[in-house]
Amino acid sequence: MPVEKPPTQIMLVSGSLRSESVNTAVLRTICSLAPGDGLLQVYGGLGDLPHFNPDDDREGEPLASAVGELRKQLAAADGVLFCTPEYAGALPGSFKNFLDWTVGGGETYRKPVAWINASSRPDPEAAAGAHQSLRAVLGYTGATIVEEACVRVVVPRSSLVRGLVVDEALRDQLLRALVALIEHCAGEAGVD
Ligand SMILES: Cc1cc2nc3c(=O)[nH]c(=O)nc-3n(C[C@H](O)[C@H](O)[C@H](O)COP(=O)(O)O)c2cc1C
């Protein structure tokens, strides 16, 4: 009897804590476009993570529950899709804190990852500092950056309707990024 492969699970992580976040809206839109239920999981614990301290990340010692939950969700995901704003030319502190907690656990080692740069400015350099930092940090963790799934889209806050991206061309770009990441993950799962 053929063994059915489990569907690819993608964890979606917004770098913004703002309730009306454009970046979170982009990920919510991707969820609404997903080709099936249960494939996508939006991480909701960014604001619950304690400040990263190596003293609190020692092998064999208990982790804060929010950190344990983060590592459980990362371990269960086949891939991770990020969407973060830029603050003062760099990553938001709370999101960098999230990334710092991923270094010691090793859950993102060789994990396919990608990001959507959803800056509101139609400038090719918009939010470049944040995304250069994200690339560098993910490189340290040993994640596999799936270049074909990393996209830049222009999403003005005023274009959102009920917290979702409604422009068809934009929605198509978002879906293509997701599909590129899923296809990469599925391809890796098929390799012995
Ligand atoms: C404190 C602060 C610093 C910011 N710095 C930058 C910046 O350096 N570059 C940039 O392109 N946008 C910057 N912005 C604009 C945000 O990136 C923009 O508001 C973005 O939509 C926020 O994303 P969010 O809606 O998902 O929170 C900054 C915003 C804030 C609040």
XYZ file of N, CA and C and ligand atoms in Angstrom:
607
model
N 0.845 -1.198 0.000
C 0.000 0.000 0.000
C 0.887 1.257 0.000
N 0.607 2.237 -0.888
C 1.467 3.432 -0.913
C 1.330 4.234 0.379
N 2.464 4.741 0.866
C 2.435 5.548 2.094
C 2.191 7.004 1.700
N 1.137 7.573 2.262
C 0.825 8.979 1.937
C 1.747 9.917 2.687
N 2.327 10.882 1.929
C 3.203 11.859 2.581
C 2.352 12.861 3.349
N 2.737 13.233 4.586
C 1.948 14.243 5.297
C 2.057 15.587 4.578
N 1.000 16.432 4.645
C 1.088 17.729 3.965
C 2.153 18.608 4.593
N 2.701 19.489 3.754
C 3.759 20.391 4.224
C 3.193 21.429 5.190
N 3.846 21.574 6.330
C 3.413 22.556 7.333
C 4.336 23.769 7.274
N 3.750 24.933 7.139
C 4.544 26.171 7.097
C 4.161 27.039 8.295
N 5.174 27.473 9.026
C 4.952 28.389 10.142
C 5.113 29.822 9.613
N 4.159 30.665 9.932
C 4.180 32.058 9.479
C 4.510 32.948 10.668
N 5.519 33.798 10.507
C 5.962 34.625 11.643
C 6.009 36.089 11.230
N 5.196 36.895 11.926
C 5.226 38.340 11.696
C 6.202 38.971 12.681
N 6.960 39.951 12.191
C 7.917 40.645 13.055
C 7.304 41.833 13.772
N 6.000 42.009 13.641
C 5.355 43.181 14.233
C 4.366 42.780 15.319
N 4.375 43.544 16.400
C 3.415 43.322 17.483
C 2.185 44.218 17.336
N 2.214 45.159 16.422
C 1.133 46.136 16.273
C -0.189 45.431 15.921
N -1.261 45.818 16.577
C -2.534 45.117 16.328
C -2.996 45.294 14.881
N -2.731 46.471 14.291
C -3.146 46.714 12.896
C -1.959 46.516 11.945
N -1.113 45.570 12.248
C 0.117 45.382 11.475
C -0.132 45.004 10.014
N 0.564 45.696 9.124
C 0.512 45.354 7.698
C 1.172 43.991 7.477
N 2.290 43.762 8.168
C 3.016 42.495 7.991
C 2.176 41.301 8.437
N 1.476 41.466 9.558
C 0.604 40.376 10.013
C -0.563 40.206 9.038
N -1.056 41.330 8.493
C -2.156 41.250 7.521
C -1.733 40.459 6.287
N -0.475 40.648 5.868
C 0.036 39.904 4.708
C 0.002 38.397 5.001
N 0.450 38.026 6.202
C 0.474 36.593 6.546
C -0.951 36.045 6.707
N -1.836 36.879 7.266
C -3.239 36.461 7.395
C -3.840 36.232 5.994
N -3.474 37.095 5.067
C -3.967 36.949 3.690
C -3.453 35.645 3.088
N -2.181 35.353 3.342
C -1.610 34.099 2.817
C -2.382 32.904 3.382
N -2.737 32.985 4.649
C -3.530 31.907 5.273
C -4.843 31.730 4.539
N -5.460 32.858 4.190
C -6.775 32.785 3.535
C -6.658 32.231 2.114
N -5.461 32.293 1.543
C -5.260 31.816 0.173
C -4.764 30.372 0.122
N -4.462 29.827 1.282
C -3.762 28.530 1.326
C -4.594 27.413 0.721
N -3.928 26.552 -0.030
C -4.641 25.464 -0.698
C -4.943 24.296 0.238
N -5.689 24.525 1.301
C -6.052 23.429 2.215
C -5.982 23.868 3.653
N -6.629 23.111 4.525
C -6.652 23.465 5.952
C -5.463 22.864 6.682
N -5.049 23.534 7.742
C -4.060 22.950 8.641
C -2.640 22.974 8.122
N -2.435 23.586 6.947
C -1.074 23.623 6.397
C -0.273 24.760 6.996
N -0.988 25.818 7.363
C -0.306 27.023 7.803
C -0.627 27.316 9.253
N 0.383 27.798 9.944
C 0.207 28.106 11.351
C 0.825 29.482 11.582
N 0.021 30.445 12.044
C 0.560 31.773 12.327
C 1.039 31.778 13.778
N 2.297 32.103 13.947
C 2.867 32.140 15.296
C 2.315 33.360 16.027
N 1.811 33.137 17.230
C 1.187 34.248 17.958
C 1.882 34.588 19.257
N 3.095 34.077 19.468
C 3.726 34.236 20.783
C 4.848 35.259 20.860
N 4.996 36.084 19.813
C 6.144 37.001 19.782
C 6.231 37.870 21.041
N 5.072 38.382 21.466
C 5.060 39.292 22.621
C 5.188 38.579 23.958
N 5.103 37.257 23.963
C 5.187 36.505 25.225
C 6.599 36.022 25.534
N 7.489 36.125 24.550
C 8.851 35.602 24.763
C 9.598 36.475 25.769
N 10.294 35.865 26.710
C 11.139 36.662 27.607
C 12.328 37.234 26.842
N 12.972 38.244 27.415
C 14.199 38.754 26.796
C 15.203 37.626 26.721
N 15.854 37.491 25.578
C 16.819 36.406 25.443
C 17.984 36.603 26.401
N 18.297 35.526 27.114
C 19.449 35.517 28.021
C 20.059 34.118 27.942
N 21.320 34.010 27.524
C 21.929 32.672 27.407
C 21.856 31.872 28.699
N 21.801 32.548 29.849
C 21.695 31.826 31.131
C 20.397 31.021 31.215
N 19.387 31.486 30.433
C 18.084 30.806 30.470
C 17.933 29.808 29.337
N 19.033 29.519 28.650
C 18.988 28.619 27.492
C 20.120 27.597 27.635
N 20.007 26.787 28.693
C 21.070 25.806 28.955
C 20.519 24.405 28.771
N 21.326 23.574 28.086
C 20.898 22.204 27.832
C 20.574 21.497 29.139
N 19.446 20.785 29.147
C 19.062 20.006 30.316
C 18.315 20.811 31.355
N 18.254 22.129 31.166
C 17.520 22.962 32.121
C 16.203 23.403 31.497
N 15.158 23.550 32.340
C 13.853 23.891 31.757
C 13.849 25.277 31.118
N 13.096 25.382 30.028
C 12.959 26.659 29.320
C 11.683 27.351 29.779
N 11.618 28.665 29.617
C 10.358 29.376 29.832
C 9.311 28.749 28.903
N 8.055 28.698 29.355
C 7.044 27.970 28.567
C 6.869 28.578 27.179
N 6.953 29.911 27.051
C 6.784 30.534 25.729
C 7.911 30.105 24.784
N 9.097 29.903 25.328
C 10.237 29.482 24.499
C 10.064 28.012 24.097
N 9.608 27.206 25.054
C 9.355 25.790 24.759
C 8.317 25.651 23.653
N 7.263 26.463 23.733
C 6.198 26.422 22.725
C 6.734 26.855 21.359
N 7.550 27.917 21.366
C 8.152 28.388 20.107
C 8.971 27.264 19.470
N 9.798 26.619 20.263
C 10.681 25.591 19.698
C 9.876 24.380 19.224
N 8.761 24.096 19.932
C 7.892 22.983 19.507
C 7.277 23.297 18.138
N 6.787 24.530 17.992
C 6.157 24.913 16.723
C 7.177 24.939 15.587
N 8.382 25.426 15.889
C 9.428 25.457 14.853
C 9.811 24.035 14.433
N 9.933 23.158 15.422
C 10.347 21.781 15.110
C 9.296 21.081 14.260
N 8.019 21.412 14.489
C 6.939 20.744 13.753
C 6.787 21.280 12.332
N 7.343 22.480 12.082
C 7.159 23.105 10.763
C 8.177 22.559 9.760
N 7.720 22.392 8.515
C 8.652 21.999 7.443
C 9.385 23.220 6.911
N 8.761 24.383 7.049
C 9.368 25.617 6.554
C 8.805 26.800 7.322
N 9.488 27.933 7.214
C 9.051 29.141 7.938
C 9.037 30.312 6.962
N 7.934 31.068 7.006
C 7.807 32.263 6.161
C 7.681 33.479 7.081
N 8.605 34.431 6.920
C 8.646 35.628 7.769
C 8.094 36.836 7.020
N 7.563 37.774 7.770
C 7.168 39.059 7.195
C 7.361 40.109 8.288
N 8.351 40.962 8.105
C 8.709 41.886 9.189
C 8.863 43.325 8.696
N 8.489 44.275 9.541
C 8.808 45.670 9.186
C 10.260 45.971 9.498
N 10.701 47.147 9.051
C 12.020 47.663 9.427
C 11.807 48.766 10.454
N 12.572 48.730 11.525
C 12.562 49.811 12.510
C 13.963 50.409 12.581
N 14.047 51.708 12.311
C 15.321 52.416 12.412
C 16.445 51.691 11.652
N 16.126 51.245 10.454
C 17.131 50.639 9.586
C 17.508 49.209 9.945
N 16.780 48.592 10.866
C 17.145 47.239 11.323
C 15.872 46.445 11.646
N 16.058 45.284 12.273
C 14.903 44.465 12.653
C 14.258 45.021 13.925
N 12.937 44.910 14.074
C 12.307 45.280 15.347
C 12.923 44.454 16.480
N 13.130 45.091 17.643
C 13.789 44.402 18.757
C 13.093 43.124 19.170
N 11.757 43.138 19.211
C 11.037 41.942 19.671
C 11.228 40.787 18.688
N 11.365 41.116 17.405
C 11.565 40.059 16.408
C 13.005 39.541 16.471
N 13.965 40.433 16.704
C 15.356 39.974 16.860
C 15.450 39.072 18.087
N 14.679 39.419 19.124
C 14.634 38.585 20.325
C 14.130 37.178 19.983
N 13.066 37.114 19.168
C 12.551 35.825 18.677
C 13.689 35.056 17.991
N 14.387 35.748 17.084
C 15.441 35.072 16.319
C 16.564 34.587 17.231
N 16.896 35.399 18.256
C 17.951 34.976 19.193
C 17.578 33.664 19.890
N 16.276 33.510 20.198
C 15.846 32.262 20.846
C 15.929 31.065 19.896
N 15.980 31.323 18.577
C 16.038 30.192 17.641
C 17.468 29.687 17.442
N 18.460 30.455 17.890
C 19.854 30.079 17.611
C 20.232 28.806 18.384
N 19.961 28.807 19.691
C 20.420 27.688 20.531
C 19.656 26.399 20.305
N 18.400 26.487 19.914
C 17.569 25.282 19.794
C 17.910 24.437 18.576
N 18.393 25.077 17.536
C 18.773 24.341 16.330
C 17.599 23.897 15.460
N 16.394 24.314 15.805
C 15.227 23.841 15.038
C 15.207 24.366 13.606
N 15.875 25.503 13.356
C 15.840 26.032 11.988
C 17.040 25.564 11.156
N 17.912 24.753 11.755
C 19.071 24.260 11.006
C 18.593 23.471 9.789
N 18.995 23.898 8.612
C 18.617 23.288 7.330
C 17.118 23.376 7.035
N 16.404 24.195 7.810
C 14.961 24.333 7.547
C 14.760 25.372 6.447
N 13.951 25.070 5.435
C 13.697 26.061 4.391
C 12.945 27.264 4.960
N 13.459 28.449 4.676
C 12.848 29.686 5.161
C 12.805 30.707 4.024
N 11.875 31.641 4.149
C 11.788 32.732 3.169
C 11.135 33.910 3.855
N 11.134 35.065 3.166
C 10.473 36.230 3.749
C 9.774 37.033 2.669
N 8.789 37.772 3.129
C 8.105 38.727 2.260
C 8.409 40.107 2.808
N 8.996 40.952 1.975
C 9.259 42.339 2.349
C 8.042 43.142 1.885
N 7.186 43.515 2.838
C 5.923 44.186 2.492
C 5.979 45.664 2.834
N 7.087 46.298 2.507
C 7.228 47.723 2.788
C 6.177 48.521 2.001
N 5.734 49.628 2.560
C 4.697 50.418 1.872
C 5.289 51.303 0.771
N 6.642 51.432 0.735
C 7.279 52.328 -0.244
C 7.720 51.568 -1.491
N 7.397 52.103 -2.678
C 7.815 51.419 -3.913
C 9.275 51.743 -4.264
N 10.139 51.543 -3.306
C 11.564 51.852 -3.456
C 12.299 50.524 -3.321
N 13.113 50.150 -4.319
C 13.777 48.837 -4.249
C 14.624 48.655 -2.994
N 15.041 49.785 -2.385
C 15.874 49.690 -1.172
C 15.030 49.730 0.109
N 13.711 49.806 -0.024
C 12.859 49.925 1.166
C 13.055 48.732 2.090
N 13.259 49.028 3.362
C 13.437 48.010 4.406
C 14.611 47.066 4.114
N 15.566 47.538 3.309
C 16.705 46.677 2.945
C 17.541 46.322 4.174
N 17.689 47.270 5.117
C 18.495 47.007 6.319
C 17.928 45.851 7.123
N 16.598 45.850 7.301
C 15.958 44.781 8.077
C 16.179 43.433 7.401
N 16.049 43.427 6.075
C 16.125 42.133 5.395
C 17.558 41.632 5.230
N 18.509 42.571 5.195
C 19.917 42.129 5.228
C 20.216 41.484 6.589
N 19.693 42.108 7.658
C 19.908 41.543 9.002
C 19.248 40.175 9.119
N 18.035 40.086 8.579
C 17.312 38.805 8.655
C 18.104 37.712 7.935
N 18.636 38.058 6.755
C 19.446 37.081 6.009
C 20.660 36.647 6.833
N 21.312 37.637 7.473
C 22.520 37.317 8.256
C 22.172 36.411 9.441
N 21.098 36.740 10.155
C 20.743 35.936 11.340
C 20.344 34.521 10.924
N 19.543 34.432 9.874
C 19.116 33.098 9.430
C 20.319 32.281 8.966
N 21.302 32.977 8.383
C 22.544 32.298 7.990
C 23.253 31.705 9.202
N 23.291 32.453 10.301
C 23.923 31.946 11.530
C 23.219 30.698 12.043
N 21.884 30.662 11.888
C 21.156 29.504 12.429
C 21.267 28.292 11.508
N 21.825 28.493 10.313
C 21.971 27.358 9.386
C 20.705 27.062 8.611
N 19.750 28.021 8.620
C 18.521 27.810 7.848
C 18.847 27.855 6.357
N 18.002 27.199 5.563
C 18.161 27.230 4.103
C 17.262 28.326 3.552
N 17.864 29.373 3.012
C 17.056 30.476 2.475
C 16.590 30.104 1.067
N 15.287 30.063 0.879
C 14.707 29.695 -0.417
C 14.494 30.998 -1.197
N 15.488 31.312 -2.033
C 15.502 32.619 -2.703
C 14.261 32.838 -3.561
N 13.806 31.776 -4.228
C 12.670 31.960 -5.146
C 11.366 32.248 -4.396
N 11.366 32.033 -3.081
C 10.153 32.319 -2.286
C 10.257 33.664 -1.562
N 11.405 34.345 -1.678
C 11.575 35.656 -1.031
C 11.109 36.734 -2.014
N 10.116 37.485 -1.615
C 9.585 38.496 -2.548
C 9.428 39.842 -1.862
N 9.394 40.887 -2.714
C 9.109 42.233 -2.232
C 7.787 42.661 -2.833
N 6.877 43.061 -1.980
C 5.578 43.547 -2.456
C 5.331 44.908 -1.812
N 4.601 45.771 -2.481
C 4.306 47.096 -1.922
C 2.883 47.056 -1.375
N 2.760 47.201 -0.057
C 1.439 47.113 0.569
C 1.198 48.346 1.444
N 0.580 49.389 0.877
C 0.238 50.536 1.725
C -0.830 50.129 2.755
N -0.689 50.662 3.961
C -1.651 50.337 5.023
C -3.081 50.639 4.560
N -3.234 51.730 3.795
C -4.566 52.158 3.354
C -5.206 51.180 2.357
N -4.388 50.258 1.805
C -4.943 49.338 0.807
C -5.584 48.105 1.448
N -5.398 47.944 2.764
C -5.962 46.756 3.419
C -7.470 46.929 3.604
N -8.192 45.847 3.450
C -9.641 45.870 3.700
C -9.942 44.778 4.724
N -10.500 45.202 5.840
C -10.785 44.280 6.966
C -9.575 43.393 7.296
N -8.415 44.031 7.311
C -7.207 43.328 7.731
C -6.646 42.355 6.708
N -7.044 42.509 5.455
C -6.538 41.603 4.418
C -6.087 42.383 3.193
N -5.130 41.807 2.463
C -4.722 42.347 1.167
C -5.792 41.916 0.166
N -6.353 42.882 -0.574
C -7.442 42.522 -1.494
C -7.037 42.651 -2.973
N -5.946 43.373 -3.230
C -5.504 43.546 -4.610
C -5.132 42.177 -5.211
N -5.770 41.854 -6.333
C -5.616 40.501 -6.908
C -4.177 40.211 -7.326
N -3.511 41.222 -7.913
C -2.131 41.004 -8.383
C -1.209 40.743 -7.181
N -1.443 41.491 -6.103
C -0.639 41.287 -4.893
C -0.908 39.920 -4.279
N -2.189 39.569 -4.211
C -2.554 38.267 -3.631
C -1.905 37.139 -4.434
N -1.826 37.331 -5.744
C -1.210 36.327 -6.600
C 0.292 36.197 -6.286
N 0.944 37.362 -6.061
C 2.376 37.334 -5.718
C 2.600 36.606 -4.387
N 1.693 36.873 -3.432
C 1.831 36.232 -2.106
C 1.656 34.723 -2.234
N 0.647 34.329 -3.008
C 0.391 32.892 -3.165
C 1.571 32.211 -3.851
N 2.162 32.905 -4.848
C 3.292 32.295 -5.560
C 4.496 32.101 -4.638
N 4.692 33.063 -3.716
C 5.799 32.922 -2.755
C 5.554 31.704 -1.859
N 4.324 31.585 -1.382
C 3.992 30.441 -0.514
C 4.196 29.126 -1.263
N 3.699 29.081 -2.477
C 3.796 27.838 -3.258
C 5.267 27.492 -3.516
N 6.092 28.519 -3.778
C 7.526 28.262 -4.014
C 8.163 27.652 -2.761
N 7.777 28.142 -1.597
C 8.349 27.595 -0.347
C 7.847 26.164 -0.120
N 6.538 25.965 -0.323
C 5.968 24.618 -0.130
C 6.627 23.626 -1.100
N 6.796 24.050 -2.351
C 7.392 23.132 -3.340
C 8.827 22.788 -2.961
N 9.550 23.777 -2.444
C 10.929 23.497 -2.003
C 10.907 22.470 -0.867
N 10.015 22.692 0.110
C 9.926 21.771 1.262
C 9.542 20.367 0.788
N 8.558 20.319 -0.090
C 8.068 19.004 -0.576
C 9.173 18.294 -1.343
N 9.970 19.080 -2.115
C 11.086 18.504 -2.870
C 12.114 17.914 -1.927
N 12.405 18.621 -0.845
C 13.392 18.129 0.129
C 12.890 16.866 0.813
N 11.574 16.847 1.106
C 10.996 15.684 1.807
C 11.079 14.442 0.926
N 11.102 14.672 -0.398
C 11.149 13.535 -1.326
C 12.550 12.993 -1.526
N 13.566 13.723 -1.024
C 14.962 13.302 -1.208
C 15.361 12.393 -0.056
N 15.885 11.193 -0.371
C 16.307 10.279 0.711
C 17.647 10.687 1.273
C 9.838 53.130 15.486
C 9.664 52.981 14.013
C 10.768 52.968 13.177
C 10.624 52.795 11.794
N 11.735 52.755 11.005
C 11.603 52.477 9.686
C 12.762 52.316 8.862
O 13.877 52.402 9.289
N 12.564 52.010 7.555
C 11.304 51.886 7.016
O 11.187 51.596 5.816
N 10.198 52.035 7.768
C 10.316 52.320 9.092
N 9.207 52.446 9.866
C 7.902 52.293 9.256
C 7.380 50.871 9.460
O 8.250 49.938 8.898
C 5.993 50.796 8.843
O 5.146 51.573 9.637
C 5.473 49.387 8.752
O 4.262 49.400 8.064
C 5.211 48.807 10.092
O 4.790 47.488 9.908
P 3.558 46.916 10.716
O 2.329 47.671 10.227
O 3.510 45.485 10.318
O 3.827 47.136 12.157
C 9.319 52.642 11.243
C 8.211 52.646 12.101
C 8.369 52.797 13.459
C 7.151 52.749 14.352
